[in-house]
PDB file of C-alpha atoms and ligand atoms in Angstrom:
ATOM      1  CA  MET N   1     137.162  90.946  84.060  1.00 73.00           C
ATOM      2  CA  GLN N   2     134.373  91.302  86.579  1.00 87.00           C
ATOM      3  CA  ASP N   3     132.127  89.207  84.315  1.00 94.00           C
ATOM      4  CA  VAL N   4     134.772  86.525  84.041  1.00 96.00           C
ATOM      5  CA  SER N   5     135.187  86.345  87.844  1.00 95.00           C
ATOM      6  CA  GLN N   6     131.417  86.168  88.249  1.00 97.00           C
ATOM      7  CA  ILE N   7     131.136  83.228  85.849  1.00 97.00           C
ATOM      8  CA  ALA N   8     134.031  81.452  87.600  1.00 96.00           C
ATOM      9  CA  ALA N   9     132.342  81.929  90.969  1.00 96.00           C
ATOM     10  CA  TRP N  10     128.973  80.654  89.702  1.00 97.00           C
ATOM     11  CA  LEU N  11     130.699  77.676  88.083  1.00 96.00           C
ATOM     12  CA  ALA N  12     132.342  76.819  91.403  1.00 95.00           C
ATOM     13  CA  GLU N  13     129.010  77.091  93.248  1.00 95.00           C
ATOM     14  CA  ALA N  14     126.951  75.126  90.756  1.00 97.00           C
ATOM     15  CA  THR N  15     126.242  71.461  91.219  1.00 97.00           C
ATOM     16  CA  THR N  16     124.954  70.878  87.680  1.00 98.00           C
ATOM     17  CA  THR N  17     126.221  73.010  84.828  1.00 98.00           C
ATOM     18  CA  VAL N  18     125.101  72.604  81.221  1.00 98.00           C
ATOM     19  CA  ALA N  19     126.533  74.341  78.165  1.00 98.00           C
ATOM     20  CA  PHE N  20     124.380  75.086  75.152  1.00 98.00           C
ATOM     21  CA  THR N  21     126.300  76.004  72.013  1.00 98.00           C
ATOM     22  CA  GLY N  22     125.492  77.475  68.622  1.00 96.00           C
ATOM     23  CA  ALA N  23     127.436  78.273  65.496  1.00 94.00           C
ATOM     24  CA  GLY N  24     129.254  81.117  67.309  1.00 96.00           C
ATOM     25  CA  ILE N  25     131.478  78.710  69.254  1.00 98.00           C
ATOM     26  CA  SER N  26     132.901  77.373  65.988  1.00 97.00           C
ATOM     27  CA  THR N  27     133.612  80.668  64.184  1.00 95.00           C
ATOM     28  CA  GLU N  28     136.990  80.745  65.975  1.00 96.00           C
ATOM     29  CA  SER N  29     137.701  77.410  64.250  1.00 96.00           C
ATOM     30  CA  GLY N  30     137.075  79.079  60.876  1.00 91.00           C
ATOM     31  CA  ILE N  31     133.512  77.799  60.321  1.00 90.00           C
ATOM     32  CA  PRO N  32     131.186  80.669  59.427  1.00 85.00           C
ATOM     33  CA  ASP N  33     127.940  81.059  61.368  1.00 83.00           C
ATOM     34  CA  PHE N  34     124.584  81.673  59.689  1.00 77.00           C
ATOM     35  CA  ARG N  35     123.208  84.971  60.895  1.00 64.00           C
ATOM     36  CA  SER N  36     126.219  87.217  61.375  1.00 58.00           C
ATOM     37  CA  PRO N  37     126.548  89.904  58.664  1.00 58.00           C
ATOM     38  CA  THR N  38     129.233  87.760  56.963  1.00 59.00           C
ATOM     39  CA  GLY N  39     127.448  84.474  57.778  1.00 56.00           C
ATOM     40  CA  ILE N  40     126.351  81.797  55.327  1.00 57.00           C
ATOM     41  CA  TRP N  41     122.874  83.278  54.872  1.00 54.00           C
ATOM     42  CA  SER N  42     124.306  86.539  53.635  1.00 55.00           C
ATOM     43  CA  GLN N  43     125.250  84.465  50.554  1.00 64.00           C
ATOM     44  CA  ALA N  44     122.591  81.735  50.090  1.00 74.00           C
ATOM     45  CA  GLN N  45     119.074  80.798  51.246  1.00 86.00           C
ATOM     46  CA  PRO N  46     118.727  77.462  53.079  1.00 89.00           C
ATOM     47  CA  VAL N  47     116.914  74.588  51.319  1.00 95.00           C
ATOM     48  CA  TYR N  48     113.753  73.527  53.174  1.00 96.00           C
ATOM     49  CA  PHE N  49     113.143  69.839  53.895  1.00 96.00           C
ATOM     50  CA  GLU N  50     109.860  69.748  51.954  1.00 97.00           C
ATOM     51  CA  ASP N  51     111.601  71.149  48.869  1.00 97.00           C
ATOM     52  CA  PHE N  52     114.462  68.654  49.265  1.00 97.00           C
ATOM     53  CA  LEU N  53     111.925  65.801  49.278  1.00 95.00           C
ATOM     54  CA  HIS N  54     109.976  66.893  46.225  1.00 96.00           C
ATOM     55  CA  SER N  55     112.237  68.924  43.963  1.00 96.00           C
ATOM     56  CA  PRO N  56     115.325  67.592  42.142  1.00 95.00           C
ATOM     57  CA  ALA N  57     116.456  71.212  41.669  1.00 95.00           C
ATOM     58  CA  ALA N  58     116.270  71.808  45.430  1.00 96.00           C
ATOM     59  CA  ARG N  59     118.277  68.604  46.092  1.00 97.00           C
ATOM     60  CA  GLN N  60     120.893  69.850  43.654  1.00 96.00           C
ATOM     61  CA  GLU N  61     121.050  73.247  45.402  1.00 95.00           C
ATOM     62  CA  TYR N  62     121.240  71.515  48.810  1.00 97.00           C
ATOM     63  CA  TRP N  63     124.231  69.437  47.746  1.00 97.00           C
ATOM     64  CA  ARG N  64     125.870  72.479  46.150  1.00 95.00           C
ATOM     65  CA  GLN N  65     125.630  74.411  49.424  1.00 92.00           C
ATOM     66  CA  LYS N  66     126.670  71.409  51.531  1.00 92.00           C
ATOM     67  CA  SER N  67     129.712  70.675  49.407  1.00 92.00           C
ATOM     68  CA  ILE N  68     130.901  74.263  50.007  1.00 88.00           C
ATOM     69  CA  ALA N  69     130.181  74.079  53.765  1.00 85.00           C
ATOM     70  CA  HIS N  70     131.920  70.699  53.937  1.00 85.00           C
ATOM     71  CA  ARG N  71     135.214  72.310  52.892  1.00 78.00           C
ATOM     72  CA  ASP N  72     135.005  74.576  55.971  1.00 76.00           C
ATOM     73  CA  PHE N  73     134.185  71.617  58.226  1.00 81.00           C
ATOM     74  CA  ALA N  74     136.744  69.177  56.843  1.00 81.00           C
ATOM     75  CA  GLY N  75     139.843  71.086  57.926  1.00 86.00           C
ATOM     76  CA  ALA N  76     138.433  72.685  61.080  1.00 94.00           C
ATOM     77  CA  GLN N  77     139.989  71.964  64.467  1.00 96.00           C
ATOM     78  CA  PRO N  78     138.486  72.590  67.911  1.00 98.00           C
ATOM     79  CA  ASN N  79     139.344  75.961  69.473  1.00 98.00           C
ATOM     80  CA  ASP N  80     139.796  77.163  73.066  1.00 98.00           C
ATOM     81  CA  GLY N  81     136.031  77.280  73.635  1.00 98.00           C
ATOM     82  CA  HIS N  82     135.548  73.612  72.689  1.00 98.00           C
ATOM     83  CA  ARG N  83     138.658  72.611  74.659  1.00 98.00           C
ATOM     84  CA  VAL N  84     137.648  74.382  77.881  1.00 98.00           C
ATOM     85  CA  LEU N  85     134.210  72.717  77.824  1.00 98.00           C
ATOM     86  CA  ALA N  86     135.798  69.287  77.259  1.00 98.00           C
ATOM     87  CA  ALA N  87     138.226  69.891  80.150  1.00 97.00           C
ATOM     88  CA  TRP N  88     135.390  70.955  82.467  1.00 97.00           C
ATOM     89  CA  GLU N  89     133.441  67.814  81.599  1.00 98.00           C
ATOM     90  CA  ALA N  90     136.503  65.612  82.246  1.00 97.00           C
ATOM     91  CA  ALA N  91     136.978  67.346  85.602  1.00 95.00           C
ATOM     92  CA  GLY N  92     133.330  66.724  86.558  1.00 95.00           C
ATOM     93  CA  ARG N  93     132.370  70.383  86.453  1.00 95.00           C
ATOM     94  CA  LEU N  94     130.127  70.254  83.385  1.00 98.00           C
ATOM     95  CA  CYS N  95     127.430  67.631  82.833  1.00 97.00           C
ATOM     96  CA  GLY N  96     127.563  67.972  79.100  1.00 98.00           C
ATOM     97  CA  VAL N  97     126.958  70.046  76.012  1.00 98.00           C
ATOM     98  CA  ILE N  98     123.726  70.553  74.134  1.00 98.00           C
ATOM     99  CA  THR N  99     124.661  71.830  70.692  1.00 97.00           C
ATOM    100  CA  GLN N 100     122.912  73.219  67.667  1.00 95.00           C
ATOM    101  CA  ASN N 101     126.108  72.585  65.740  1.00 96.00           C
ATOM    102  CA  ILE N 102     126.624  69.856  63.192  1.00 95.00           C
ATOM    103  CA  ASP N 103     130.422  70.090  62.894  1.00 95.00           C
ATOM    104  CA  GLY N 104     131.485  67.444  65.451  1.00 95.00           C
ATOM    105  CA  LEU N 105     134.073  69.779  67.026  1.00 97.00           C
ATOM    106  CA  HIS N 106     132.933  69.201  70.623  1.00 98.00           C
ATOM    107  CA  GLN N 107     133.640  65.488  70.245  1.00 97.00           C
ATOM    108  CA  ALA N 108     136.916  66.260  68.468  1.00 97.00           C
ATOM    109  CA  ALA N 109     137.932  68.327  71.524  1.00 98.00           C
ATOM    110  CA  GLY N 110     137.163  65.387  73.832  1.00 98.00           C
ATOM    111  CA  SER N 111     133.607  66.109  75.027  1.00 98.00           C
ATOM    112  CA  ARG N 112     131.705  62.866  75.543  1.00 98.00           C
ATOM    113  CA  GLN N 113     128.274  64.002  76.698  1.00 98.00           C
ATOM    114  CA  VAL N 114     127.120  65.841  73.584  1.00 98.00           C
ATOM    115  CA  LEU N 115     123.493  66.154  72.491  1.00 98.00           C
ATOM    116  CA  GLU N 116     123.417  67.162  68.825  1.00 97.00           C
ATOM    117  CA  LEU N 117     119.996  68.748  68.424  1.00 96.00           C
ATOM    118  CA  HIS N 118     120.491  69.298  64.718  1.00 95.00           C
ATOM    119  CA  GLY N 119     122.337  66.081  63.911  1.00 96.00           C
ATOM    120  CA  THR N 120     125.774  65.765  62.356  1.00 95.00           C
ATOM    121  CA  ALA N 121     127.279  66.764  59.029  1.00 94.00           C
ATOM    122  CA  ARG N 122     129.963  64.088  59.481  1.00 92.00           C
ATOM    123  CA  GLU N 123     127.502  61.519  58.088  1.00 95.00           C
ATOM    124  CA  VAL N 124     124.861  61.219  55.384  1.00 97.00           C
ATOM    125  CA  SER N 125     121.709  59.138  55.721  1.00 96.00           C
ATOM    126  CA  CYS N 126     119.187  57.693  53.290  1.00 97.00           C
ATOM    127  CA  LEU N 127     115.765  59.260  53.747  1.00 96.00           C
ATOM    128  CA  THR N 128     114.094  56.012  52.624  1.00 96.00           C
ATOM    129  CA  CYS N 129     115.979  53.187  54.405  1.00 97.00           C
ATOM    130  CA  SER N 130     117.857  55.259  57.073  1.00 95.00           C
ATOM    131  CA  ARG N 131     121.259  53.675  56.353  1.00 97.00           C
ATOM    132  CA  ARG N 132     124.175  55.973  57.219  1.00 96.00           C
ATOM    133  CA  TRP N 133     127.649  56.529  55.783  1.00 96.00           C
ATOM    134  CA  PRO N 134     130.550  58.904  56.474  1.00 95.00           C
ATOM    135  CA  ALA N 135     129.863  62.084  54.497  1.00 95.00           C
ATOM    136  CA  ASP N 136     133.285  62.635  52.882  1.00 93.00           C
ATOM    137  CA  PRO N 137     133.060  60.203  49.924  1.00 95.00           C
ATOM    138  CA  TRP N 138     129.560  61.380  49.018  1.00 96.00           C
ATOM    139  CA  VAL N 139     130.610  65.016  49.021  1.00 96.00           C
ATOM    140  CA  ASP N 140     133.616  64.114  46.844  1.00 95.00           C
ATOM    141  CA  GLN N 141     131.280  62.249  44.476  1.00 96.00           C
ATOM    142  CA  PHE N 142     128.952  65.251  44.223  1.00 97.00           C
ATOM    143  CA  VAL N 143     131.861  67.617  43.582  1.00 95.00           C
ATOM    144  CA  ALA N 144     133.085  65.326  40.777  1.00 96.00           C
ATOM    145  CA  THR N 145     129.693  64.599  39.146  1.00 96.00           C
ATOM    146  CA  GLN N 146     127.414  67.488  40.247  1.00 95.00           C
ATOM    147  CA  VAL N 147     124.669  64.859  40.677  1.00 95.00           C
ATOM    148  CA  ALA N 148     122.816  64.657  44.019  1.00 97.00           C
ATOM    149  CA  PRO N 149     123.661  61.161  45.355  1.00 97.00           C
ATOM    150  CA  GLU N 150     121.236  58.275  45.832  1.00 96.00           C
ATOM    151  CA  CYS N 151     121.378  55.406  48.310  1.00 97.00           C
ATOM    152  CA  PRO N 152     123.313  52.491  46.807  1.00 95.00           C
ATOM    153  CA  GLU N 153     120.946  50.058  48.590  1.00 95.00           C
ATOM    154  CA  CYS N 154     117.480  51.420  47.800  1.00 97.00           C
ATOM    155  CA  ARG N 155     117.997  54.469  45.514  1.00 96.00           C
ATOM    156  CA  GLY N 156     116.425  56.772  48.117  1.00 96.00           C
ATOM    157  CA  PRO N 157     117.734  60.344  48.365  1.00 96.00           C
ATOM    158  CA  LEU N 158     120.867  60.818  50.469  1.00 98.00           C
ATOM    159  CA  LYS N 159     121.045  63.838  52.750  1.00 97.00           C
ATOM    160  CA  HIS N 160     123.428  64.878  55.483  1.00 96.00           C
ATOM    161  CA  ALA N 161     122.356  63.473  58.866  1.00 96.00           C
ATOM    162  CA  THR N 162     121.367  66.971  59.937  1.00 96.00           C
ATOM    163  CA  ILE N 163     118.015  68.580  60.603  1.00 95.00           C
ATOM    164  CA  SER N 164     116.955  70.878  57.781  1.00 94.00           C
ATOM    165  CA  PHE N 165     114.374  73.634  58.146  1.00 91.00           C
ATOM    166  CA  GLY N 166     110.943  72.008  58.257  1.00 93.00           C
ATOM    167  CA  GLN N 167     112.362  68.629  59.334  1.00 93.00           C
ATOM    168  CA  PRO N 168     111.372  67.367  62.803  1.00 92.00           C
ATOM    169  CA  LEU N 169     114.044  67.068  65.499  1.00 93.00           C
ATOM    170  CA  ASP N 170     114.974  63.662  66.913  1.00 94.00           C
ATOM    171  CA  GLU N 171     112.521  63.358  69.817  1.00 96.00           C
ATOM    172  CA  THR N 172     114.846  61.336  72.043  1.00 97.00           C
ATOM    173  CA  VAL N 173     117.635  63.895  71.740  1.00 97.00           C
ATOM    174  CA  LEU N 174     115.186  66.740  72.350  1.00 96.00           C
ATOM    175  CA  GLU N 175     113.762  65.024  75.461  1.00 97.00           C
ATOM    176  CA  GLN N 176     117.278  64.562  76.858  1.00 98.00           C
ATOM    177  CA  ALA N 177     118.079  68.223  76.158  1.00 98.00           C
ATOM    178  CA  LEU N 178     114.874  69.361  77.871  1.00 97.00           C
ATOM    179  CA  ALA N 179     115.654  67.202  80.919  1.00 98.00           C
ATOM    180  CA  ALA N 180     119.240  68.498  81.141  1.00 98.00           C
ATOM    181  CA  SER N 181     117.995  72.096  80.896  1.00 98.00           C
ATOM    182  CA  ARG N 182     115.321  71.529  83.539  1.00 98.00           C
ATOM    183  CA  ASP N 183     117.732  69.857  85.962  1.00 97.00           C
ATOM    184  CA  CYS N 184     120.745  72.181  85.867  1.00 98.00           C
ATOM    185  CA  ASP N 185     121.507  75.097  88.167  1.00 97.00           C
ATOM    186  CA  LEU N 186     123.868  76.911  85.781  1.00 98.00           C
ATOM    187  CA  PHE N 187     123.148  77.192  82.054  1.00 98.00           C
ATOM    188  CA  LEU N 188     125.803  78.660  79.750  1.00 98.00           C
ATOM    189  CA  ALA N 189     124.402  79.745  76.348  1.00 98.00           C
ATOM    190  CA  LEU N 190     127.381  80.223  74.033  1.00 98.00           C
ATOM    191  CA  GLY N 191     127.336  81.592  70.491  1.00 97.00           C
ATOM    192  CA  SER N 192     123.711  81.144  69.590  1.00 96.00           C
ATOM    193  CA  SER N 193     121.451  83.880  68.265  1.00 94.00           C
ATOM    194  CA  LEU N 194     118.716  82.050  70.271  1.00 96.00           C
ATOM    195  CA  VAL N 195     116.057  82.532  67.625  1.00 92.00           C
ATOM    196  CA  VAL N 196     115.553  78.952  66.326  1.00 81.00           C
ATOM    197  CA  HIS N 197     112.966  76.966  68.314  1.00 83.00           C
ATOM    198  CA  PRO N 198     112.610  74.645  70.073  1.00 79.00           C
ATOM    199  CA  ALA N 199     116.362  74.823  70.764  1.00 75.00           C
ATOM    200  CA  ALA N 200     116.219  78.465  71.778  1.00 83.00           C
ATOM    201  CA  GLY N 201     113.566  77.598  74.391  1.00 94.00           C
ATOM    202  CA  LEU N 202     116.107  75.617  76.417  1.00 98.00           C
ATOM    203  CA  PRO N 203     117.823  78.577  78.120  1.00 98.00           C
ATOM    204  CA  ALA N 204     114.402  80.007  79.006  1.00 97.00           C
ATOM    205  CA  LEU N 205     113.344  76.642  80.447  1.00 98.00           C
ATOM    206  CA  ALA N 206     116.510  76.413  82.553  1.00 98.00           C
ATOM    207  CA  LYS N 207     115.916  79.925  83.867  1.00 98.00           C
ATOM    208  CA  GLN N 208     112.242  79.197  84.677  1.00 97.00           C
ATOM    209  CA  GLN N 209     113.343  76.150  86.679  1.00 97.00           C
ATOM    210  CA  GLY N 210     115.663  78.288  88.784  1.00 97.00           C
ATOM    211  CA  ALA N 211     119.033  77.986  87.031  1.00 98.00           C
ATOM    212  CA  ARG N 212     121.371  80.911  86.565  1.00 98.00           C
ATOM    213  CA  LEU N 213     121.591  81.858  82.906  1.00 98.00           C
ATOM    214  CA  VAL N 214     124.811  83.207  81.370  1.00 98.00           C
ATOM    215  CA  ILE N 215     124.798  84.255  77.701  1.00 98.00           C
ATOM    216  CA  ILE N 216     128.077  84.778  75.865  1.00 98.00           C
ATOM    217  CA  ASN N 217     127.344  86.099  72.377  1.00 97.00           C
ATOM    218  CA  ARG N 218     128.787  88.948  70.347  1.00 96.00           C
ATOM    219  CA  GLU N 219     125.377  90.215  69.272  1.00 95.00           C
ATOM    220  CA  PRO N 220     122.236  90.805  71.346  1.00 96.00           C
ATOM    221  CA  THR N 221     119.779  87.895  71.684  1.00 96.00           C
ATOM    222  CA  PRO N 222     116.054  87.859  72.497  1.00 96.00           C
ATOM    223  CA  LEU N 223     116.857  86.256  75.893  1.00 97.00           C
ATOM    224  CA  ASP N 224     119.353  88.879  77.108  1.00 97.00           C
ATOM    225  CA  GLY N 225     116.632  90.446  79.275  1.00 97.00           C
ATOM    226  CA  ILE N 226     116.165  87.298  81.397  1.00 97.00           C
ATOM    227  CA  ALA N 227     119.858  86.403  81.672  1.00 98.00           C
ATOM    228  CA  ASP N 228     121.762  86.810  84.947  1.00 98.00           C
ATOM    229  CA  LEU N 229     124.796  87.871  82.926  1.00 98.00           C
ATOM    230  CA  VAL N 230     125.395  88.750  79.274  1.00 98.00           C
ATOM    231  CA  VAL N 231     128.942  88.909  77.893  1.00 98.00           C
ATOM    232  CA  ARG N 232     129.405  90.340  74.382  1.00 97.00           C
ATOM    233  CA  GLU N 233     132.938  89.026  73.852  1.00 97.00           C
ATOM    234  CA  SER N 234     134.700  86.148  72.107  1.00 97.00           C
ATOM    235  CA  ILE N 235     133.651  82.772  73.511  1.00 98.00           C
ATOM    236  CA  GLY N 236     137.125  81.219  73.283  1.00 98.00           C
ATOM    237  CA  GLN N 237     138.851  84.082  75.093  1.00 97.00           C
ATOM    238  CA  THR N 238     136.135  84.415  77.726  1.00 98.00           C
ATOM    239  CA  LEU N 239     136.035  80.710  78.574  1.00 98.00           C
ATOM    240  CA  LYS N 240     139.805  80.550  78.717  1.00 97.00           C
ATOM    241  CA  GLN N 241     139.841  83.441  81.178  1.00 96.00           C
ATOM    242  CA  VAL N 242     137.122  81.783  83.256  1.00 97.00           C
ATOM    243  CA  ALA N 243     139.086  78.518  83.262  1.00 96.00           C
ATOM    244  CA  ALA N 244     142.199  80.351  84.418  1.00 95.00           C
ATOM    245  CA  LEU N 245     140.280  81.995  87.258  1.00 89.00           C
ATOM    246  CA  ALA N 246     138.096  79.088  88.233  1.00 75.00           C
ATOM    247  CA  ILE N 247     138.167  78.694  91.974  1.00 54.00           C
ATOM    248  CA  ARG N 248     138.430  74.908  91.862  1.00 52.00           C
ATOM    249  CA  PRO N 249     141.231  74.022  89.411  1.00 45.00           C
ATOM    250  CA  VAL N 250     140.111  72.545  86.068  1.00 43.00           C
TER     251      VAL N 250
HETATM  252  P1  NAD P 301     123.629  81.817  64.367  1.00 78.56           P
HETATM  253  O1  NAD P 301     124.481  81.934  63.162  1.00 78.56           O
HETATM  254  O2  NAD P 301     122.194  82.103  64.259  1.00 78.56           O
HETATM  255  O3  NAD P 301     124.217  82.726  65.544  1.00 78.56           O
HETATM  256  C1  NAD P 301     125.541  82.667  65.942  1.00 78.56           C
HETATM  257  C2  NAD P 301     125.739  83.757  66.972  1.00 78.56           C
HETATM  258  O4  NAD P 301     127.060  83.649  67.487  1.00 78.56           O
HETATM  259  C3  NAD P 301     125.596  85.166  66.403  1.00 78.56           C
HETATM  260  O5  NAD P 301     124.644  85.872  67.175  1.00 78.56           O
HETATM  261  C4  NAD P 301     127.020  85.784  66.539  1.00 78.56           C
HETATM  262  O6  NAD P 301     126.975  87.125  66.959  1.00 78.56           O
HETATM  263  C5  NAD P 301     127.634  84.943  67.609  1.00 78.56           C
HETATM  264  N1  NAD P 301     129.071  84.736  67.470  1.00 78.56           N
HETATM  265  C6  NAD P 301     129.746  84.387  66.349  1.00 78.56           C
HETATM  266  N2  NAD P 301     131.048  84.169  66.618  1.00 78.56           N
HETATM  267  C7  NAD P 301     131.207  84.438  67.942  1.00 78.56           C
HETATM  268  C8  NAD P 301     132.331  84.393  68.812  1.00 78.56           C
HETATM  269  N3  NAD P 301     133.525  84.015  68.393  1.00 78.56           N
HETATM  270  N4  NAD P 301     132.146  84.732  70.110  1.00 78.56           N
HETATM  271  C9  NAD P 301     130.905  85.126  70.570  1.00 78.56           C
HETATM  272  N5  NAD P 301     129.815  85.156  69.785  1.00 78.56           N
HETATM  273  C10 NAD P 301     129.950  84.803  68.485  1.00 78.56           C
HETATM  274  O7  NAD P 301     123.857  80.369  64.927  1.00 78.56           O
HETATM  275  P2  NAD P 301     122.864  79.449  65.679  1.00 78.56           P
HETATM  276  O8  NAD P 301     121.980  80.226  66.594  1.00 78.56           O
HETATM  277  O9  NAD P 301     123.673  78.368  66.219  1.00 78.56           O
HETATM  278  O10 NAD P 301     121.860  78.875  64.576  1.00 78.56           O
HETATM  279  C11 NAD P 301     122.194  78.544  63.288  1.00 78.56           C
HETATM  280  C12 NAD P 301     121.931  77.103  62.947  1.00 78.56           C
HETATM  281  O11 NAD P 301     122.805  76.788  61.897  1.00 78.56           O
HETATM  282  C13 NAD P 301     122.281  76.138  64.033  1.00 78.56           C
HETATM  283  O12 NAD P 301     121.110  75.590  64.447  1.00 78.56           O
HETATM  284  C14 NAD P 301     123.190  75.081  63.424  1.00 78.56           C
HETATM  285  O13 NAD P 301     122.475  73.881  63.229  1.00 78.56           O
HETATM  286  C15 NAD P 301     123.533  75.596  62.073  1.00 78.56           C
HETATM  287  N6  NAD P 301     124.968  75.937  61.869  1.00 78.56           N
HETATM  288  C16 NAD P 301     125.926  75.145  62.400  1.00 78.56           C
HETATM  289  C17 NAD P 301     127.266  75.453  62.196  1.00 78.56           C
HETATM  290  C18 NAD P 301     128.288  74.553  62.807  1.00 78.56           C
HETATM  291  O14 NAD P 301     128.005  73.380  63.042  1.00 78.56           O
HETATM  292  N7  NAD P 301     129.493  75.072  63.096  1.00 78.56           N
HETATM  293  C19 NAD P 301     127.634  76.572  61.449  1.00 78.56           C
HETATM  294  C20 NAD P 301     126.607  77.370  60.897  1.00 78.56           C
HETATM  295  C21 NAD P 301     125.274  77.040  61.135  1.00 78.56           C
END
């Protein structure tokens, strides 16, 4: 309770607050994270971008994994954590969300300022001609045929519009995320194991530039030592309690 009051007080004092979210904010919507003991990587190894480009077998494995993950995404709804952040943005108390997530749940909750560092699984794109389509029909096609789909325009390989391991981030999005992290005075890191770079460097950058750093994550992270406050509780419950206590009404 003391932690919750502290976050509410810092939120009220801050002029520029940024939230940074990882897979942990969406577990309460039923989407598994990657690194928890029951996470996705306890069951399958990720497909690297280089392998996707050069190996038909890797493309097949990629689409197999994505078609399973897509089932989790398709029915998922935003939870309290997503909703509180959207409400804070609407009330002018949060500049926006930088997310590692690809599930689109921040936007579904009503957040407008969302930087998707790792892209979105709601769409697929052609790696040759860059055309994009909604992902659903392509996943359905893969489930029915078990054949990794090709672009109907140029026959290039289709892949979700997400950043795979070994694939460069979108530089414009990264620049915007770096600027937001540099310019804030309160940085909330929510549900990220903070081990994937460069995304995990953002909380450290915010802290170096003088922001307060709050980490809410069930498990320890490598940045706990530099945080002003670490809360090892559920994100949804904690944010809801902060919202209820917030000194200026949300
Ligand atoms: P991660 O799986 O590495 O870490 C998630 C962290 O959240 C863990 O440390 C876990 O202890 C914590 N956590 C889980 N549920 C929580 C809860 N309810 N309350 C508090 N803490 C909770 O996730 P990551 O660091 O975001 O990195 C994995 C990468 O995988 C991301 O970059 C993302 O692109 C991708 N991913 C996205 C989704 C999604 O879009 N929902 C899901 C899985 C993976």
